[in-house]
mmCIF file of C-alpha atoms in Angstrom:
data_model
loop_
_atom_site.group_PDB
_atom_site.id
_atom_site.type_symbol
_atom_site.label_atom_id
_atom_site.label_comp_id
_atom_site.label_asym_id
_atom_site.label_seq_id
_atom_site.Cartn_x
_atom_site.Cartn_y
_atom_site.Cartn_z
ATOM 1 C CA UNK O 1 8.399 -19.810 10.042
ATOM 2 C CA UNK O 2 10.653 -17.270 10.391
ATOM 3 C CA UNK O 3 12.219 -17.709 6.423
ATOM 4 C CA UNK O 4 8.860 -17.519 5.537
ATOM 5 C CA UNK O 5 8.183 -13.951 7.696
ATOM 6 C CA UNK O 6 11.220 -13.106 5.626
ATOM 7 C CA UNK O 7 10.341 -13.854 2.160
ATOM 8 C CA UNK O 8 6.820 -12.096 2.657
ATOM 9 C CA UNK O 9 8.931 -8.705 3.719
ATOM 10 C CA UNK O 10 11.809 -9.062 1.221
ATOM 11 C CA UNK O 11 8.680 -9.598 -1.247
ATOM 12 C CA UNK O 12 7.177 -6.304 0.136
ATOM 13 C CA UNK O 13 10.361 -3.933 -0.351
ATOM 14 C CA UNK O 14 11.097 -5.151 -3.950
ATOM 15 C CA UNK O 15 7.306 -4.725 -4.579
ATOM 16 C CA UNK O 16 7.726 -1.141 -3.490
ATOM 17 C CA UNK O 17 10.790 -0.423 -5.820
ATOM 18 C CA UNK O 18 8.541 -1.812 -8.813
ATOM 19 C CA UNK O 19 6.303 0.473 -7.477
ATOM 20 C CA UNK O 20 8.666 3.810 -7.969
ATOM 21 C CA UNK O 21 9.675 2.702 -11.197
ATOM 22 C CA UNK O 22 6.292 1.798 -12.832
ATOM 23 C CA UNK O 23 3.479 3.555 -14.516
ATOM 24 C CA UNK O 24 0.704 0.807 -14.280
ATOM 25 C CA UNK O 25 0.698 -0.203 -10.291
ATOM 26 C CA UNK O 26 -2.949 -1.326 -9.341
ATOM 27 C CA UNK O 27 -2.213 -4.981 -10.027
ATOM 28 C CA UNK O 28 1.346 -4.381 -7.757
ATOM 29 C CA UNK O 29 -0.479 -2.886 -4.761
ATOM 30 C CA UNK O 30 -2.829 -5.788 -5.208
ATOM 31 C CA UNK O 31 -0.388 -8.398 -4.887
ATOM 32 C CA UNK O 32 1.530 -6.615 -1.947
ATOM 33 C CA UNK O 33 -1.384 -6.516 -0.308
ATOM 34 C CA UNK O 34 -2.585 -9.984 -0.755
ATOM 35 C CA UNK O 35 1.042 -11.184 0.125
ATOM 36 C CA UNK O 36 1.470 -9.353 3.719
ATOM 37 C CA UNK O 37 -2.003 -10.721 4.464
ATOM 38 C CA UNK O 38 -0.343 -14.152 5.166
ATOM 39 C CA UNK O 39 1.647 -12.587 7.835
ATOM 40 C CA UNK O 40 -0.978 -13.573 9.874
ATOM 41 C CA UNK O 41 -0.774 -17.309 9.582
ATOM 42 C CA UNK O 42 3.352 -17.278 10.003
ATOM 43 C CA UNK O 43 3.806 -15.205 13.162
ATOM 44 C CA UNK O 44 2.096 -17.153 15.813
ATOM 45 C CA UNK O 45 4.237 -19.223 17.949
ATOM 46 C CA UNK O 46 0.835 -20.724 19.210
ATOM 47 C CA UNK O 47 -0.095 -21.951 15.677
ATOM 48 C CA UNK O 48 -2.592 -21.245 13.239
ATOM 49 C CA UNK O 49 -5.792 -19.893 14.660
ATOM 50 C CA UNK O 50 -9.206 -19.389 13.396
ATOM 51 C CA UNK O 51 -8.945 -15.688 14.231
ATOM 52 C CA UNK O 52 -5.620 -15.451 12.057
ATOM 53 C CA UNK O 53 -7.199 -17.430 9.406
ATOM 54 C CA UNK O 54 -10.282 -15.369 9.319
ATOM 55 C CA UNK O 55 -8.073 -12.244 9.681
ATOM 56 C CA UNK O 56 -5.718 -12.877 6.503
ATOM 57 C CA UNK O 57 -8.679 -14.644 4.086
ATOM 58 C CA UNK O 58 -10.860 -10.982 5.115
ATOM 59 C CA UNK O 59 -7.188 -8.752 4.217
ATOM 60 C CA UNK O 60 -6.615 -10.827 1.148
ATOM 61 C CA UNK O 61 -9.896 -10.494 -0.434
ATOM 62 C CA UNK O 62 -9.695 -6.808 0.275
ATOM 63 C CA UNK O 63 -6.929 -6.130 -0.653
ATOM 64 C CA UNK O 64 -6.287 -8.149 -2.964
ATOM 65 C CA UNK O 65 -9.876 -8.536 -5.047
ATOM 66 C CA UNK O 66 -12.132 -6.094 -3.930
ATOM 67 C CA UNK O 67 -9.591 -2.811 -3.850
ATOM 68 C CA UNK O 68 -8.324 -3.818 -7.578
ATOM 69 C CA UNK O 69 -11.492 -4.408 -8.999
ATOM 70 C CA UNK O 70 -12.921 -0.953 -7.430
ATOM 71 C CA UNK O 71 -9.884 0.989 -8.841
ATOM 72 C CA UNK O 72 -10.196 -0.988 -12.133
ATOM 73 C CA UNK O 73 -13.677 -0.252 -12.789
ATOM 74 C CA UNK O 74 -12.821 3.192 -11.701
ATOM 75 C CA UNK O 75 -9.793 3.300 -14.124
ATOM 76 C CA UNK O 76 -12.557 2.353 -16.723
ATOM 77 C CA UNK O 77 -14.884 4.522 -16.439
ATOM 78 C CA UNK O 78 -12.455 7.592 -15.982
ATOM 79 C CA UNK O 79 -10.804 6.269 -19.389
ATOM 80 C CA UNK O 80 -7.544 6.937 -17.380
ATOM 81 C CA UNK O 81 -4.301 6.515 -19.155
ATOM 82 C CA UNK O 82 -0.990 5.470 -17.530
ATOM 83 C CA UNK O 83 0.665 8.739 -15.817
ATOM 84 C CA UNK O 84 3.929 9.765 -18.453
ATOM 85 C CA UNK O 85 5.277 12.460 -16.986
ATOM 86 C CA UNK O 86 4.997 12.551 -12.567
ATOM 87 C CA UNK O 87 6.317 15.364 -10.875
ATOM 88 C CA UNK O 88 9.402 13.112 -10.626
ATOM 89 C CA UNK O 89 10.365 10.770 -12.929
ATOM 90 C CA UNK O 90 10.835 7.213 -12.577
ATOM 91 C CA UNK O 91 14.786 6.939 -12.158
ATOM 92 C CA UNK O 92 14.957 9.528 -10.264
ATOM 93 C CA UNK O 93 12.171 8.130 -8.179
ATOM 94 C CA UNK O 94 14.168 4.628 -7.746
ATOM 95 C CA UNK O 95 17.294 6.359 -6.564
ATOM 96 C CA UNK O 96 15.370 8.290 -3.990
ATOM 97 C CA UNK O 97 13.367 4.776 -3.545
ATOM 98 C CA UNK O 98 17.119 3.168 -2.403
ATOM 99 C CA UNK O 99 17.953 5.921 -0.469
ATOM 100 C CA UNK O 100 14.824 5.989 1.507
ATOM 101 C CA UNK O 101 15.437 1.608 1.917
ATOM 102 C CA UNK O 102 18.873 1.974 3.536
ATOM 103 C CA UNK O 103 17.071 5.024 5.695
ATOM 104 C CA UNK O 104 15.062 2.365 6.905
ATOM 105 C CA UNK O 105 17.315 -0.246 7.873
ATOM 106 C CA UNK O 106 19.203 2.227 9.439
ATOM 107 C CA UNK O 107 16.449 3.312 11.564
ATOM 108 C CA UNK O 108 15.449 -0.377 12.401
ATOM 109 C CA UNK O 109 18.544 -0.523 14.478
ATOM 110 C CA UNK O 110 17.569 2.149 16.526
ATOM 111 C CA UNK O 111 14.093 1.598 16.957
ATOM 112 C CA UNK O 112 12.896 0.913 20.698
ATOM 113 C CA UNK O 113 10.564 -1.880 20.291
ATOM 114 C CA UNK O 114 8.667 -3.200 23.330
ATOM 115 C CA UNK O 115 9.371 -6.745 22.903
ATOM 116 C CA UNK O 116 11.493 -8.509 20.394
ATOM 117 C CA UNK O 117 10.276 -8.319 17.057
ATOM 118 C CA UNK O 118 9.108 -11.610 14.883
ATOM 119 C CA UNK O 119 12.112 -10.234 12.474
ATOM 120 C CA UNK O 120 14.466 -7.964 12.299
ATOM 121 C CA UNK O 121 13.001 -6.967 8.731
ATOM 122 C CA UNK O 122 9.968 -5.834 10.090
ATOM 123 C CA UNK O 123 10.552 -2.300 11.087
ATOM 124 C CA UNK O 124 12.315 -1.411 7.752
ATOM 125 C CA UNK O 125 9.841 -3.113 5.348
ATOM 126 C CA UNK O 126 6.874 -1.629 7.062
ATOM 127 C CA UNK O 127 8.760 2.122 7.677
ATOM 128 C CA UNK O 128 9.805 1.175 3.477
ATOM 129 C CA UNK O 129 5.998 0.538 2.983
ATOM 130 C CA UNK O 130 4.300 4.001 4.518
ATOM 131 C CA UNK O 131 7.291 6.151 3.139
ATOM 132 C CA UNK O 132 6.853 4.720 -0.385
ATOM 133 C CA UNK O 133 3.510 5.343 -0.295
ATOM 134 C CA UNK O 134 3.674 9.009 0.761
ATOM 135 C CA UNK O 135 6.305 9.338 -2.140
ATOM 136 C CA UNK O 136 3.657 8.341 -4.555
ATOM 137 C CA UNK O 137 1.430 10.284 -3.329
ATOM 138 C CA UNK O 138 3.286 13.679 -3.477
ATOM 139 C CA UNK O 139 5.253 12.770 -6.245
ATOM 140 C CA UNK O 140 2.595 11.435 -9.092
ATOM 141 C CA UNK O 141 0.257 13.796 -11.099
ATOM 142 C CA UNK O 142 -2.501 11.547 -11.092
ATOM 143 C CA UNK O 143 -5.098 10.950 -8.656
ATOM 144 C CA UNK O 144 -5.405 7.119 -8.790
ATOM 145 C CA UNK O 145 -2.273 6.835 -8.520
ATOM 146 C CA UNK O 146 -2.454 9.239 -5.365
ATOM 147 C CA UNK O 147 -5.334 6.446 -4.216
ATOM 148 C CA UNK O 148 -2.793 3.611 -4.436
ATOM 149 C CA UNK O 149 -0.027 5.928 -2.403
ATOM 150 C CA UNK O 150 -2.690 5.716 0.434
ATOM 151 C CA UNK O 151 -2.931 2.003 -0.166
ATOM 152 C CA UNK O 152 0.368 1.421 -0.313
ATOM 153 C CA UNK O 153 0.964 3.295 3.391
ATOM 154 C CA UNK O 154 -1.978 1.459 5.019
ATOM 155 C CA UNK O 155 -0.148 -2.551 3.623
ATOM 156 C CA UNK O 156 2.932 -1.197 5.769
ATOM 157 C CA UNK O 157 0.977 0.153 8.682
ATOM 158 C CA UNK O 158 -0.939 -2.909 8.414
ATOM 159 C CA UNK O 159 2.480 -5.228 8.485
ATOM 160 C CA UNK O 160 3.922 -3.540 11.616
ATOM 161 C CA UNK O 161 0.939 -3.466 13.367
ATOM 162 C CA UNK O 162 0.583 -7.539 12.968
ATOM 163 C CA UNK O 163 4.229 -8.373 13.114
ATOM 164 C CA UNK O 164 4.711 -6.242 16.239
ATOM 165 C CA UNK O 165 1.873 -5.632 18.023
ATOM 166 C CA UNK O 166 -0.266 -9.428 17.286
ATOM 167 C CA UNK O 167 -2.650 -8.603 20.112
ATOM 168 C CA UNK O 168 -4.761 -5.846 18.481
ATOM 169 C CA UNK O 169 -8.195 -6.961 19.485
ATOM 170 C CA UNK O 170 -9.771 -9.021 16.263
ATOM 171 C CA UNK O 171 -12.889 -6.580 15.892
ATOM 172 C CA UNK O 172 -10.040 -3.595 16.065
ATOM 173 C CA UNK O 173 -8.325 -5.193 13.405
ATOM 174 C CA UNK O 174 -11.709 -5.793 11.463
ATOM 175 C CA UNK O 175 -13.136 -2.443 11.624
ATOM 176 C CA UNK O 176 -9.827 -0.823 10.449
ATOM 177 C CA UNK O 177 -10.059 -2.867 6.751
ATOM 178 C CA UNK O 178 -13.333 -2.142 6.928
ATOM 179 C CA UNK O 179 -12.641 1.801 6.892
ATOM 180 C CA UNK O 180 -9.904 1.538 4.267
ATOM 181 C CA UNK O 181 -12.675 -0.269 2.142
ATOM 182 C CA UNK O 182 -15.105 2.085 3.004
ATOM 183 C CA UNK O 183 -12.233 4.690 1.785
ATOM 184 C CA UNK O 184 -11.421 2.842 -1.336
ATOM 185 C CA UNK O 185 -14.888 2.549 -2.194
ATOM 186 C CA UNK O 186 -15.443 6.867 -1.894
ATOM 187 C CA UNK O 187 -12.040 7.492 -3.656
ATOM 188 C CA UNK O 188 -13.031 5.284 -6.833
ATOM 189 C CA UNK O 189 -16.870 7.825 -6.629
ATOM 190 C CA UNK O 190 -14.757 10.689 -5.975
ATOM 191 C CA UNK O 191 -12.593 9.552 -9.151
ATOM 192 C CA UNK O 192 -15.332 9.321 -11.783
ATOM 193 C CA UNK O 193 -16.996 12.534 -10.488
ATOM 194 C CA UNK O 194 -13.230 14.506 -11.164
ATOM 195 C CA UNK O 195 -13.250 12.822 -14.533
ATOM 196 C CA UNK O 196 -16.873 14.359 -15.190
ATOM 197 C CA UNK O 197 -16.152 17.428 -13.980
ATOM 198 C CA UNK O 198 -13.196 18.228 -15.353
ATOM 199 C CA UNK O 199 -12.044 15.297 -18.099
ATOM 200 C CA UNK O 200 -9.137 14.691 -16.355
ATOM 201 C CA UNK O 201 -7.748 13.550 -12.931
ATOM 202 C CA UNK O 202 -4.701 15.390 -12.979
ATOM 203 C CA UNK O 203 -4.336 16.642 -9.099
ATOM 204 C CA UNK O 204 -2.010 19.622 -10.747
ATOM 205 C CA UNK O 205 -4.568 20.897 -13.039
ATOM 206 C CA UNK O 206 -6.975 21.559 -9.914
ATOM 207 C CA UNK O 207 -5.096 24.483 -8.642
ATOM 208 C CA UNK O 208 -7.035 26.628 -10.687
ATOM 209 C CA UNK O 209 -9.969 25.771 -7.914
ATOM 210 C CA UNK O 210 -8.102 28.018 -5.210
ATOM 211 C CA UNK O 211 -9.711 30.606 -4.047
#
């Protein structure tokens, strides 16, 4: 199992360098998410289970049909275009991206896990995961994209928490992708009522609201 553990995280980082140097990234968050949902199903040494089955078929749907078709529909109705010019642009935001990935590995090493770890990948693609996604969000001028930075941090929390710590109480586990939806499901709202308000969803324009 373990060169399958390994593929899902390998997957995971070079999803999140498409993700620095792309404009269009729902459909990437979606399949990163519906990808570490299988980590589920590969880490038990006591087999499959019907709790990690239910657990990855509930984080796959999520993540990877509910969340996209929220954001799309959002994207829709928000006639939102593809963000052409973020705060920083999309080399630069790879470089930074590669930087941030060796960071991580670095860190992995040094890390004081409680137990062995299912891989030593684990730390760095998750640590890869939450960084990216605060990148995106501080870095991007739009706020869906901003949306999908949040996503983005929550699939690497998400992958550390089941790779390291499997024994989170199922109903823990449950009620936590059942806030992000609950999340997911406000931002997309809270999109279309920015776009009403002020016919864009540029997060820079909305300085002008400070008192």
């Amino acid at each position: 199992m373990l060169v399958w553990v390994n593929s899902v995280l390998v997957s995971s980082i070079l999803l999140n360098l498409l993700l620095l140097g792309a404009s269009r990234l729902i459909r990437l968050v979606a399949l990163q998410g519906a990808i570490i949902s299988i980590l589920p199903l590969l880490i038990r040494s006591d087999g499959i289970t019907i709790r990690a089955v239910v657990l990855s078929l509930g984080t796959m749907a999520l993540k990877g049909i509910v969340f996209p078709r929220l954001l799309f529909r959002a994207v829709k109705q928000a006639n939102v275009r593809r963000e052409r010019q973020p705060y920083i642009g999309y080399s630069s935001s790879m470089v930074i991206g590669i930087t941030v990935l060796a960071a991580s590995f670095w860190m992995g090493t040094r890390f004081p896990f409680p137990g062995r770890p299912v891989s030593d990948l684990v730390f760095p693609a998750a640590l890869f995961s939450i960084l990216t996604g605060l990148f995106l969000i501080v870095a991007r001028r739009k706020a869906l994209t901003q949306v999908l930075g949040f996503l983005v941090m929550e699939n690497g929390i998400y992958a550390f928490g089941v790779a390291v710590v499997g024994e989170i109480p199922f109903l823990v586990e449950l009620g936590v992708l059942m806030d992000v939806f609950v999340a997911v499901f406000v931002m997309g709202i809270a999109l279309q009522q920015i776009n009403r308000a002020f016919d864009h969803i540029d997060a820079d324009q909305m300085d002008s609201l400070k008192g």
